[in-house]
Amino acid sequence: MKQKVVIKLSVHDEKTRAKAMKAAVGVDGVNSASLQQDKDLIEVTGEGIDAVLLTTQLRKSLKYAELVSVNPVEEKKIEENKEKEKNKEPEATIQYLMGCPPPQYICAPCPPYQDPSCSIL
């Protein structure tokens, strides 16, 4: 089940933001992570994320992390996009053809090998 985890952090500079992103992406099941700079929140989405483990990892690297919410990701948006793609008219495709195959030359058959009449003594 896909879920979205929101965690409040204490980030002040670019170095801390980079550490937070690295720690968040390192947890199993994480597909994407994004930082909201004005609110000091990180949104992590993925399949089967352990929110407690994620928060613990962020606390180890940043000293402060508070779990705000864990919500399932809506599957309706994904289904709507699939339906739109099905209803969409197919785009024109361009097919590139390779040139004609090289002409095949017909040669007369070679005469069979004959032993020379003279031999070296």
Coordinates of C-alpha atoms in Angstrom, one line a residue:
M1 CA 0.0 0.0 0.0
K2 CA 1.4 3.4 -1.0
Q3 CA 1.6 5.9 1.7
K4 CA 2.7 9.5 2.3
V5 CA 4.6 10.3 5.5
V6 CA 5.1 13.9 6.7
I7 CA 7.8 14.7 9.2
K8 CA 8.7 18.0 10.8
L9 CA 12.4 18.7 10.9
S10 CA 14.8 21.4 12.1
V11 CA 16.7 22.4 8.9
H12 CA 18.6 25.7 8.7
D13 CA 21.0 25.4 5.8
E14 CA 21.6 23.5 2.6
K15 CA 24.0 21.0 4.2
T16 CA 21.3 19.9 6.7
R17 CA 18.7 19.7 3.9
A18 CA 21.0 17.4 2.0
K19 CA 21.5 15.2 5.1
A20 CA 17.8 15.0 5.6
M21 CA 17.1 14.0 2.0
K22 CA 19.9 11.4 2.1
A23 CA 18.6 9.8 5.3
A24 CA 15.0 9.8 4.0
V25 CA 15.9 8.2 0.7
G26 CA 18.0 5.6 2.4
V27 CA 15.1 3.9 4.1
D28 CA 13.6 0.8 2.4
G29 CA 10.4 1.4 0.4
V30 CA 10.9 5.1 -0.3
N31 CA 10.1 6.2 -3.8
S32 CA 10.3 10.0 -3.5
A33 CA 11.1 12.6 -0.9
S34 CA 10.5 16.4 -1.1
L35 CA 11.3 19.2 1.3
Q36 CA 8.9 22.1 1.9
Q37 CA 11.3 24.9 2.8
D38 CA 8.9 27.4 4.3
K39 CA 7.5 24.9 6.8
D40 CA 10.5 22.7 7.5
L41 CA 8.6 19.6 6.5
I42 CA 9.7 16.6 4.5
E43 CA 7.1 14.6 2.5
V44 CA 8.1 11.0 1.8
T45 CA 6.1 8.7 -0.4
G46 CA 6.6 5.0 -1.1
E47 CA 5.4 1.5 -0.7
G48 CA 5.3 0.0 2.8
I49 CA 7.4 2.7 4.5
D50 CA 8.2 2.1 8.2
A51 CA 7.4 5.6 9.5
V52 CA 9.0 5.0 12.9
L53 CA 12.3 3.8 11.4
L54 CA 12.3 6.8 9.0
T55 CA 11.8 9.2 11.9
T56 CA 14.5 7.5 14.0
Q57 CA 17.0 7.7 11.1
L58 CA 16.2 11.4 10.7
R59 CA 16.6 12.0 14.4
K60 CA 20.0 10.3 14.4
S61 CA 21.3 12.6 11.6
L62 CA 19.5 15.9 12.4
K63 CA 18.8 15.7 16.2
Y64 CA 15.2 16.7 15.8
A65 CA 12.4 15.1 13.8
E66 CA 8.7 14.8 14.7
L67 CA 6.3 12.5 12.9
V68 CA 3.3 14.7 11.7
S69 CA 1.1 12.4 9.7
V70 CA 0.9 9.1 7.8
N71 CA -1.7 8.9 5.0
P72 CA -2.4 6.5 2.2
V73 CA -1.9 7.8 -1.3
E74 CA -5.0 8.1 -3.4
E75 CA -5.2 5.5 -6.2
K76 CA -7.9 7.5 -8.0
K77 CA -5.5 9.8 -9.6
I78 CA -3.5 6.9 -11.0
E79 CA -6.6 5.2 -12.3
E80 CA -7.9 8.4 -13.9
N81 CA -4.5 8.9 -15.7
K82 CA -4.7 5.3 -17.1
E83 CA -8.3 5.9 -18.3
K84 CA -7.2 9.1 -20.1
E85 CA -4.3 7.3 -21.8
K86 CA -6.7 4.6 -23.0
N87 CA -9.2 7.2 -24.4
K88 CA -6.5 9.2 -26.0
E89 CA -6.2 8.9 -29.7
P90 CA -3.0 7.1 -30.8
E91 CA -0.3 9.4 -32.0
A92 CA 1.0 9.2 -35.5
T93 CA 4.0 6.9 -35.7
I94 CA 6.8 7.3 -38.1
Q95 CA 8.3 4.1 -39.4
Y96 CA 11.8 4.2 -40.8
L97 CA 12.5 1.6 -43.4
M98 CA 16.0 0.4 -44.1
G99 CA 17.2 0.6 -47.7
C100 CA 16.7 -2.3 -50.1
P101 CA 18.8 -5.3 -49.5
P102 CA 22.0 -5.4 -51.5
P103 CA 21.6 -7.1 -54.9
Q104 CA 22.6 -10.7 -54.9
Y105 CA 25.0 -11.7 -57.7
I106 CA 24.7 -15.0 -59.4
C107 CA 28.0 -16.4 -60.4
A108 CA 28.8 -19.4 -62.5
P109 CA 29.7 -22.5 -60.4
C110 CA 33.5 -23.0 -60.0
P111 CA 35.0 -26.0 -61.7
P112 CA 35.9 -28.8 -59.4
Y113 CA 39.5 -28.9 -58.2
Q114 CA 41.7 -31.2 -60.3
D115 CA 45.1 -32.6 -59.3
P116 CA 48.0 -31.1 -61.3
S117 CA 49.4 -33.5 -63.8
C118 CA 53.0 -32.8 -62.7
S119 CA 54.5 -33.3 -59.3
I120 CA 57.6 -32.1 -57.8
L121 CA 60.2 -34.8 -57.2

